[in-house]
C-alpha cells in the first residue's frame, strides 16, 4: 500500500505483517511483479511527473518509462514480469517492455488497465466495457457489455477459446471467444454480406 507520506508499505497478505517500508516519489498507482522482484511506481509530480519508475526490492531505480502526457491511474505487470501495462487520465494506455523500456503498443480510449501478457492486453473502456486486445494487430478480440463491479484478473486459454474473468466480489465468469484469425475471417464474410455496422467496420479495421 502507498500513503501520501511518500512511503510504500509492503505487507504479507494473510497475516498483514509489515514486511518492508520503502520511500518513493508521490504516486497514486503501484504494481509489484509476481516474483516480488520489481516495483512499478506512477510518479505524480516534479521533473519526472507522468512517468513510471521501475525499482528493485531495495528501492533502487532500474529504469524510467516515459510516454504518458497526464497522471497515471493504473499499472500492472504481466505474470512473467517481462511486460507492463499502464493507463493515464487522458484515456491512453501503453504496453511496455520492462527489460528495454521500449513501447510495444499504444492505445487511446482506455479508462483503466488491469492485465497484460506478451500477446494480449485487458482494458476497460470509458463505457466500462471489458476489452481484450491482440498486441500484434491492435484488434479487439473479445468484448463484454458494460461492467459495474471492478475486475481483479483475467486469464485466456487460446487452445480452448475461453477467457476467464474474476471480479472483486469473488464471482468468476467464463466466456467463449473465437481465435483472432477465425474472428477476422468471419468478419470479412459478414462484411461481404453487408451485415456490419459502421462501428464494427472501424473496430475490425475494415474501413
Backbone as CSV, one residue per row, in Angstrom:
resi,resn,N_x,N_y,N_z,CA_x,CA_y,CA_z,C_x,C_y,C_z
1,UNK,0.835,-1.184,0.000,0.000,0.000,0.000,0.875,1.242,0.000
2,UNK,0.328,2.364,-0.554,1.094,3.600,-0.637,0.313,4.695,0.045
3,UNK,1.016,5.526,0.816,0.358,6.615,1.527,0.912,7.937,1.047
4,UNK,0.220,9.034,1.418,0.621,10.356,0.965,1.892,10.851,1.630
5,UNK,2.466,10.084,2.573,3.714,10.493,3.206,4.930,10.110,2.372
6,UNK,4.706,9.509,1.171,5.810,9.171,0.285,6.430,7.819,0.546
7,UNK,5.843,7.016,1.442,6.384,5.700,1.756,5.489,4.607,1.187
8,UNK,6.122,3.529,0.742,5.410,2.344,0.272,5.555,1.264,1.331
9,UNK,4.426,0.733,1.794,4.423,-0.297,2.827,4.026,-1.627,2.201
10,UNK,4.866,-2.632,2.321,4.613,-3.950,1.753,4.235,-4.907,2.883
11,UNK,3.039,-5.515,2.771,2.527,-6.401,3.800,2.422,-7.829,3.278
12,UNK,2.525,-8.802,4.162,2.208,-10.193,3.853,0.686,-10.315,3.824
13,UNK,0.160,-10.898,2.759,-1.278,-10.840,2.509,-2.110,-11.472,3.618
14,UNK,-1.767,-12.672,4.044,-2.608,-13.390,5.004,-2.506,-12.812,6.417
15,UNK,-1.292,-12.583,6.875,-1.105,-12.134,8.261,-1.149,-10.622,8.403
16,UNK,-1.042,-9.894,7.267,-0.951,-8.432,7.244,0.274,-7.931,8.021
17,UNK,1.295,-8.780,8.107,2.541,-8.393,8.754,3.319,-7.455,7.825
18,UNK,3.836,-6.354,8.386,4.614,-5.404,7.613,5.965,-6.024,7.268
19,UNK,6.238,-6.182,5.962,7.476,-6.814,5.529,8.568,-5.810,5.200
20,UNK,8.169,-4.683,4.643,9.171,-3.743,4.164,8.573,-2.352,4.021
21,UNK,9.389,-1.332,4.249,8.987,0.056,4.055,10.004,0.724,3.145
22,UNK,9.522,1.321,2.056,10.399,1.979,1.090,9.881,3.386,0.819
23,UNK,10.784,4.303,0.559,10.394,5.675,0.247,10.482,5.910,-1.253
24,UNK,9.377,6.432,-1.813,9.295,6.680,-3.242,8.704,8.063,-3.492
25,UNK,8.796,8.568,-4.737,8.101,9.816,-5.091,6.593,9.655,-4.942
26,UNK,5.888,10.786,-4.862,4.436,10.749,-4.733,3.812,9.995,-5.895
27,UNK,2.837,9.149,-5.591,2.203,8.327,-6.613,0.779,7.978,-6.222
28,UNK,-0.027,7.592,-7.218,-1.344,7.025,-6.931,-1.535,5.711,-7.682
29,UNK,-0.434,5.149,-8.234,-0.505,3.868,-8.930,0.751,3.073,-8.637
30,UNK,0.564,1.844,-8.121,1.690,0.986,-7.732,1.402,-0.434,-8.201
31,UNK,2.435,-1.143,-8.660,2.309,-2.558,-9.008,3.576,-3.283,-8.592
32,UNK,3.414,-4.528,-8.148,4.549,-5.373,-7.772,4.517,-6.620,-8.643
33,UNK,5.653,-6.984,-9.219,5.716,-8.167,-10.085,5.435,-9.423,-9.267
34,UNK,4.979,-10.479,-9.949,4.584,-11.707,-9.264,5.725,-12.327,-8.464
35,UNK,6.957,-12.174,-8.951,8.090,-12.746,-8.220,8.602,-11.816,-7.121
36,UNK,7.905,-10.667,-6.933,8.233,-9.669,-5.895,9.588,-9.005,-6.137
37,UNK,10.134,-9.158,-7.329,11.459,-8.608,-7.597,11.454,-7.172,-8.088
38,UNK,10.316,-6.696,-8.621,10.240,-5.344,-9.156,8.987,-4.629,-8.664
39,UNK,9.127,-3.319,-8.519,8.020,-2.453,-8.126,7.905,-1.341,-9.164
40,UNK,6.703,-1.106,-9.667,6.448,-0.022,-10.619,5.674,1.087,-9.917
41,UNK,6.125,2.319,-10.106,5.519,3.470,-9.455,5.126,4.500,-10.508
42,UNK,3.872,4.920,-10.519,3.444,6.010,-11.387,3.689,7.327,-10.676
43,UNK,4.667,8.087,-11.124,5.104,9.298,-10.421,4.199,10.469,-10.788
44,UNK,3.772,11.230,-9.769,2.803,12.298,-9.964,3.424,13.631,-10.372
45,UNK,4.419,14.103,-9.618,4.903,15.463,-9.837,6.401,15.553,-10.002
46,UNK,6.893,16.790,-10.016,8.321,17.026,-10.148,8.794,16.861,-11.579
47,UNK,10.101,16.779,-11.750,10.683,16.654,-13.082,10.305,15.349,-13.771
48,UNK,9.984,14.331,-12.968,9.648,13.015,-13.526,8.147,12.756,-13.503
49,UNK,7.332,13.806,-13.417,5.885,13.635,-13.387,5.359,12.927,-14.621
50,UNK,4.312,12.121,-14.449,3.662,11.357,-15.524,4.572,10.283,-16.121
51,UNK,5.575,9.853,-15.361,6.438,8.760,-15.800,6.283,7.579,-14.850
52,UNK,6.813,6.436,-15.245,6.757,5.226,-14.429,8.180,4.839,-14.043
53,UNK,8.411,4.711,-12.762,9.714,4.263,-12.288,9.674,2.774,-11.981
54,UNK,10.667,2.036,-12.467,10.804,0.608,-12.170,11.933,0.461,-11.142
55,UNK,11.607,-0.123,-9.989,12.554,-0.235,-8.884,12.709,-1.696,-8.474
56,UNK,13.871,-2.010,-7.876,14.014,-3.339,-7.283,13.510,-3.305,-5.845
57,UNK,13.580,-4.434,-5.160,13.030,-4.525,-3.798,13.786,-3.649,-2.792
58,UNK,15.013,-3.253,-3.136,15.786,-2.393,-2.244,15.499,-0.914,-2.495
59,UNK,14.652,-0.613,-3.479,14.305,0.771,-3.774,15.210,1.437,-4.788
60,UNK,16.110,0.679,-5.425,16.989,1.241,-6.441,16.245,1.352,-7.766
61,UNK,16.339,2.522,-8.402,15.664,2.730,-9.689,16.400,1.984,-10.786
62,UNK,15.671,1.116,-11.487,16.254,0.348,-12.583,16.119,1.069,-13.912
63,UNK,14.967,1.724,-14.131,14.750,2.492,-15.355,13.481,3.311,-15.214
64,UNK,13.361,4.332,-16.080,12.167,5.165,-16.122,11.470,4.962,-17.461
65,UNK,10.150,4.866,-17.417,9.338,4.704,-18.619,8.601,6.005,-18.889
66,UNK,8.909,6.654,-20.009,8.332,7.962,-20.324,7.481,7.862,-21.585
67,UNK,6.301,8.467,-21.531,5.421,8.429,-22.695,4.037,8.977,-22.426
68,UNK,3.570,8.928,-21.162,2.256,9.467,-20.830,2.309,10.987,-20.701
69,UNK,1.209,11.635,-21.079,1.124,13.084,-21.005,0.309,13.577,-19.819
70,UNK,-0.298,12.655,-19.064,-1.093,13.028,-17.898,-0.846,11.999,-16.799
71,UNK,-1.419,12.233,-15.609,-1.111,11.376,-14.466,-1.587,9.944,-14.692
72,UNK,-0.838,9.016,-14.160,-1.034,7.584,-14.394,-1.977,7.019,-13.338
73,UNK,-3.036,6.335,-13.786,-4.044,5.861,-12.829,-4.049,4.352,-12.616
74,UNK,-3.322,3.586,-13.439,-3.250,2.143,-13.195,-2.004,1.562,-13.852
75,UNK,-1.422,0.564,-13.179,-0.231,-0.130,-13.665,-0.391,-1.607,-13.338
76,UNK,0.075,-2.478,-14.229,0.016,-3.910,-13.964,1.126,-4.629,-14.715
77,UNK,1.843,-5.528,-14.006,2.858,-6.372,-14.634,2.201,-7.587,-15.279
78,UNK,2.837,-8.114,-16.317,2.461,-9.439,-16.814,2.944,-10.479,-15.815
79,UNK,2.403,-11.694,-15.890,2.754,-12.724,-14.910,4.236,-13.059,-14.922
80,UNK,4.880,-12.979,-16.093,6.304,-13.293,-16.167,7.194,-12.087,-15.858
81,UNK,6.582,-10.915,-15.617,7.345,-9.727,-15.268,8.084,-9.078,-16.417
82,UNK,7.869,-9.546,-17.644,8.584,-9.016,-18.793,7.891,-7.808,-19.417
83,UNK,6.596,-7.662,-19.149,5.825,-6.571,-19.724,5.050,-5.841,-18.628
84,UNK,4.686,-4.614,-18.942,3.904,-3.804,-18.012,2.908,-2.988,-18.819
85,UNK,1.666,-2.921,-18.336,0.635,-2.121,-18.987,0.266,-0.972,-18.058
86,UNK,0.126,0.225,-18.613,-0.220,1.397,-17.813,-1.306,2.186,-18.521
87,UNK,-2.104,2.920,-17.749,-3.111,3.805,-18.331,-3.037,5.155,-17.640
88,UNK,-3.513,6.182,-18.358,-3.410,7.553,-17.891,-4.777,8.211,-17.866
89,UNK,-4.867,9.329,-17.158,-6.139,10.044,-17.057,-6.558,10.661,-18.389
90,UNK,-5.653,10.733,-19.351,-6.026,11.232,-20.670,-6.584,10.126,-21.562
91,UNK,-6.889,8.957,-20.949,-7.507,7.807,-21.634,-6.582,7.188,-22.686
92,UNK,-5.289,7.192,-22.385,-4.329,6.466,-23.201,-3.760,5.313,-22.393
93,UNK,-3.280,4.295,-23.092,-2.682,3.136,-22.440,-1.436,2.724,-23.228
94,UNK,-0.400,2.274,-22.500,0.850,1.871,-23.143,1.278,0.517,-22.602
95,UNK,1.647,-0.381,-23.522,2.265,-1.648,-23.152,3.773,-1.479,-23.298
96,UNK,4.522,-1.803,-22.210,5.960,-1.586,-22.170,6.714,-2.916,-22.102
97,UNK,7.886,-2.931,-22.724,8.855,-3.995,-22.489,9.668,-3.565,-21.277
98,UNK,9.531,-4.284,-20.165,10.158,-3.863,-18.910,11.680,-3.905,-19.010
99,UNK,12.221,-4.879,-19.721,13.669,-5.038,-19.792,14.343,-3.929,-20.593
100,UNK,13.706,-3.484,-21.666,14.313,-2.475,-22.531,13.749,-1.076,-22.315
101,UNK,12.557,-0.986,-21.713,11.896,0.301,-21.545,11.188,0.789,-22.786
102,UNK,11.129,-0.031,-23.829,10.515,0.377,-25.082,8.998,0.201,-25.055
103,UNK,8.298,1.057,-25.829,6.857,0.910,-26.011,6.594,-0.207,-27.009
104,UNK,5.713,-1.119,-26.623,5.314,-2.193,-27.528,4.054,-1.796,-28.292
105,UNK,3.124,-1.132,-27.585,1.852,-0.755,-28.196,1.252,0.413,-27.421
106,UNK,0.671,1.373,-28.141,-0.030,2.496,-27.524,-1.482,2.473,-27.980
107,UNK,-2.405,2.741,-27.042,-3.834,2.727,-27.334,-4.474,4.015,-26.838
108,UNK,-5.595,4.388,-27.430,-6.390,5.518,-26.954,-7.787,5.021,-26.622
109,UNK,-8.527,5.793,-25.827,-9.873,5.405,-25.445,-9.897,4.322,-24.390
110,UNK,-8.998,4.426,-23.393,-8.889,3.429,-22.326,-9.093,4.107,-20.976
111,UNK,-10.016,3.570,-20.181,-10.274,4.113,-18.850,-9.294,3.552,-17.832
112,UNK,-9.032,2.262,-17.893,-8.116,1.616,-16.945,-7.610,0.318,-17.549
113,UNK,-6.506,-0.164,-17.018,-5.934,-1.440,-17.447,-5.724,-2.313,-16.215
114,UNK,-5.785,-3.633,-16.396,-5.559,-4.479,-15.226,-4.864,-5.791,-15.567
115,UNK,-4.355,-5.934,-16.768,-3.657,-7.168,-17.083,-3.046,-7.141,-18.467
116,UNK,-1.945,-7.890,-18.628,-1.321,-7.984,-19.937,-0.468,-9.240,-19.998
117,UNK,-0.132,-9.625,-21.214,0.833,-10.688,-21.466,1.638,-10.253,-22.683
118,UNK,2.434,-11.154,-23.229,3.221,-10.772,-24.400,2.356,-10.601,-25.648
119,UNK,1.131,-11.149,-25.630,0.312,-11.066,-26.837,-1.099,-10.538,-26.632
120,UNK,-1.518,-10.268,-25.393,-2.843,-9.687,-25.169,-2.781,-8.609,-24.085
121,UNK,-3.734,-7.685,-24.162,-3.925,-6.638,-23.147,-5.384,-6.659,-22.737
122,UNK,-5.652,-6.504,-21.463,-7.025,-6.427,-20.981,-7.263,-5.016,-20.435
123,UNK,-8.255,-4.320,-21.005,-8.514,-2.928,-20.642,-10.000,-2.728,-20.375
124,UNK,-10.307,-1.589,-19.756,-11.693,-1.165,-19.542,-11.897,0.123,-20.325
125,UNK,-12.939,0.159,-21.135,-13.232,1.333,-21.950,-13.883,2.415,-21.091
126,UNK,-13.975,3.650,-21.593,-14.675,4.707,-20.839,-16.133,4.362,-20.536
127,UNK,-16.714,3.437,-21.310,-18.098,2.997,-21.068,-18.156,1.773,-20.157
128,UNK,-17.005,1.397,-19.559,-16.900,0.249,-18.642,-17.080,-1.096,-19.331
129,UNK,-16.769,-1.156,-20.615,-16.728,-2.443,-21.312,-15.354,-3.070,-21.110
130,UNK,-15.340,-4.368,-20.876,-14.083,-5.102,-20.821,-13.659,-5.461,-22.238
131,UNK,-12.404,-5.168,-22.598,-11.901,-5.474,-23.929,-10.574,-6.200,-23.820
132,UNK,-10.435,-7.283,-24.580,-9.157,-7.964,-24.716,-8.625,-7.634,-26.097
133,UNK,-7.387,-7.144,-26.146,-6.808,-6.650,-27.384,-5.605,-7.495,-27.772
134,UNK,-5.555,-7.898,-29.026,-4.418,-8.637,-29.557,-3.278,-7.660,-29.824
135,UNK,-2.109,-7.909,-29.227,-0.986,-6.969,-29.333,-0.469,-6.863,-30.757
136,UNK,-0.375,-7.981,-31.456,0.221,-7.986,-32.791,-0.557,-7.141,-33.786
137,UNK,-1.892,-7.128,-33.662,-2.728,-6.426,-34.636,-3.448,-5.216,-34.054
138,UNK,-3.372,-5.033,-32.715,-4.097,-3.961,-32.018,-5.600,-4.084,-32.219
139,UNK,-6.088,-5.313,-32.458,-7.509,-5.554,-32.697,-8.194,-6.048,-31.434
140,UNK,-9.452,-5.669,-31.260,-10.272,-6.174,-30.158,-10.701,-7.594,-30.496
141,UNK,-10.292,-8.574,-29.681,-10.664,-9.961,-29.951,-11.762,-10.448,-29.018
142,UNK,-12.096,-9.652,-28.004,-13.179,-10.023,-27.089,-13.671,-8.758,-26.404
143,UNK,-14.988,-8.673,-26.208,-15.565,-7.506,-25.535,-16.849,-7.908,-24.829
144,UNK,-17.031,-7.416,-23.606,-18.254,-7.665,-22.851,-19.110,-6.408,-22.845
145,UNK,-20.326,-6.555,-22.305,-21.155,-5.392,-22.033,-20.551,-4.620,-20.855
146,UNK,-21.096,-3.455,-20.582,-20.577,-2.609,-19.506,-20.623,-3.337,-18.161
147,UNK,-19.586,-3.160,-17.368,-19.470,-3.777,-16.055,-19.398,-2.700,-14.976
148,UNK,-20.057,-2.950,-13.832,-20.013,-2.005,-12.719,-19.152,-2.511,-11.565
149,UNK,-18.877,-3.823,-11.522,-18.059,-4.403,-10.459,-16.602,-4.443,-10.923
150,UNK,-15.660,-3.947,-10.123,-14.244,-3.948,-10.528,-13.741,-5.351,-10.852
151,UNK,-12.892,-5.441,-11.869,-12.309,-6.702,-12.302,-10.941,-6.865,-11.659
152,UNK,-10.667,-8.058,-11.125,-9.409,-8.320,-10.435,-8.369,-8.889,-11.384
153,UNK,-8.746,-9.880,-12.178,-7.779,-10.514,-13.075,-8.510,-11.227,-14.208
154,UNK,-7.729,-11.660,-15.193,-8.286,-12.417,-16.308,-7.264,-13.443,-16.762
155,UNK,-7.743,-14.466,-17.434,-6.859,-15.499,-17.985,-7.440,-15.987,-19.295
156,UNK,-6.582,-16.152,-20.297,-7.027,-16.584,-21.617,-6.448,-17.948,-21.944
157,UNK,-7.313,-18.863,-22.383,-6.870,-20.143,-22.920,-7.182,-20.134,-24.406
158,UNK,-6.164,-19.847,-25.221,-6.400,-19.772,-26.668,-6.707,-21.139,-27.247
159,UNK,-6.162,-22.203,-26.616,-6.428,-23.556,-27.102,-7.907,-23.900,-26.966
160,UNK,-8.501,-23.534,-25.843,-9.920,-23.839,-25.602,-10.836,-22.726,-26.082
161,UNK,-10.264,-21.560,-26.416,-11.092,-20.438,-26.824,-11.933,-19.900,-25.688
162,UNK,-11.341,-19.820,-24.483,-12.088,-19.390,-23.298,-11.326,-18.268,-22.597
163,UNK,-12.045,-17.233,-22.164,-11.475,-16.214,-21.308,-12.207,-16.265,-19.966
164,UNK,-11.431,-16.289,-18.876,-11.987,-16.324,-17.520,-11.749,-14.966,-16.865
165,UNK,-12.807,-14.412,-16.272,-12.737,-13.096,-15.639,-13.108,-13.241,-14.166
166,UNK,-12.297,-12.679,-13.289,-12.562,-12.717,-11.850,-12.861,-11.297,-11.367
167,UNK,-14.002,-11.146,-10.676,-14.416,-9.836,-10.181,-14.071,-9.678,-8.700
168,UNK,-14.107,-8.421,-8.247,-13.726,-8.108,-6.870,-14.646,-8.776,-5.857
169,UNK,-15.893,-9.046,-6.240,-16.837,-9.691,-5.321,-16.678,-11.207,-5.283
170,UNK,-15.646,-11.745,-5.971,-15.372,-13.178,-5.934,-16.018,-13.977,-7.051
171,UNK,-16.855,-13.325,-7.852,-17.531,-14.023,-8.944,-16.552,-14.238,-10.096
172,UNK,-16.627,-15.438,-10.700,-15.807,-15.745,-11.881,-16.720,-16.050,-13.057
173,UNK,-16.395,-15.477,-14.205,-17.144,-15.739,-15.430,-16.226,-16.395,-16.453
174,UNK,-16.798,-17.307,-17.239,-16.065,-17.942,-18.327,-16.790,-17.629,-19.631
175,UNK,-16.048,-17.091,-20.592,-16.621,-16.693,-21.864,-15.923,-17.428,-22.997
176,UNK,-16.697,-17.844,-23.983,-16.125,-18.407,-25.206,-15.792,-17.259,-26.153
177,UNK,-14.650,-17.358,-26.816,-14.322,-16.374,-27.832,-13.597,-17.064,-28.980
178,UNK,-13.638,-16.438,-30.141,-13.044,-17.029,-31.332,-11.566,-16.663,-31.428
179,UNK,-10.726,-17.584,-31.903,-9.339,-17.210,-32.214,-9.323,-16.042,-33.185
180,UNK,-8.287,-15.227,-33.120,-8.244,-13.984,-33.882,-8.457,-14.202,-35.376
181,UNK,-7.745,-15.167,-35.973,-7.872,-15.353,-37.418,-9.272,-15.780,-37.800
182,UNK,-9.890,-16.636,-36.979,-11.264,-17.057,-37.257,-12.212,-15.880,-37.136
183,UNK,-11.955,-15.027,-36.147,-12.781,-13.836,-35.966,-12.669,-12.920,-37.184
184,UNK,-11.447,-12.729,-37.672,-11.234,-11.885,-38.849,-11.933,-12.474,-40.068
185,UNK,-11.793,-13.804,-40.265,-12.410,-14.459,-41.413,-13.925,-14.307,-41.383
186,UNK,-14.531,-14.527,-40.205,-15.983,-14.398,-40.099,-16.431,-12.958,-40.328
187,UNK,-15.619,-12.020,-39.834,-15.955,-10.610,-40.008,-15.941,-10.226,-41.483
188,UNK,-14.966,-10.757,-42.245,-14.891,-10.453,-43.665,-16.071,-11.029,-44.427
189,UNK,-16.525,-12.223,-43.986,-17.699,-12.827,-44.613,-18.934,-11.959,-44.369
190,UNK,-19.088,-11.521,-43.127,-20.228,-10.653,-42.802,-20.139,-9.337,-43.565
191,UNK,-18.902,-8.844,-43.707,-18.712,-7.586,-44.420,-19.159,-7.720,-45.878
192,UNK,-18.811,-8.847,-46.498,-19.203,-9.070,-47.888,-20.720,-9.133,-48.024
193,UNK,-21.386,-9.626,-46.980,-22.835,-9.729,-46.998,-23.509,-8.440,-46.514
194,UNK,-22.699,-7.410,-46.260,-23.214,-6.103,-45.851,-23.958,-6.158,-44.513
195,UNK,-23.487,-6.998,-43.589,-24.159,-7.116,-42.298,-23.465,-6.329,-41.184
196,UNK,-22.332,-5.727,-41.498,-21.597,-4.997,-40.466,-22.097,-3.559,-40.353
197,UNK,-22.134,-3.063,-39.112,-22.432,-1.654,-38.910,-21.155,-0.847,-39.155
198,UNK,-21.299,0.460,-39.263,-20.140,1.326,-39.453,-19.165,1.202,-38.287
199,UNK,-19.709,1.110,-37.070,-18.859,0.960,-35.884,-18.052,-0.334,-35.944
200,UNK,-18.694,-1.422,-36.398,-17.999,-2.696,-36.500,-16.913,-2.649,-37.575
201,UNK,-17.178,-1.965,-38.668,-16.166,-1.870,-39.720,-14.915,-1.175,-39.229
202,UNK,-15.100,-0.105,-38.450,-13.949,0.609,-37.884,-13.248,-0.242,-36.840
203,UNK,-14.037,-0.947,-36.054,-13.491,-1.767,-34.966,-12.572,-2.855,-35.499
204,UNK,-12.935,-3.447,-36.614,-12.146,-4.550,-37.180,-11.278,-4.085,-38.358
205,UNK,-11.049,-2.777,-38.419,-10.125,-2.211,-39.405,-10.502,-2.565,-40.838
206,UNK,-11.816,-2.555,-41.103,-12.296,-2.830,-42.448,-12.745,-1.549,-43.139
207,UNK,-12.594,-0.433,-42.461,-12.945,0.848,-43.090,-12.063,1.932,-42.537
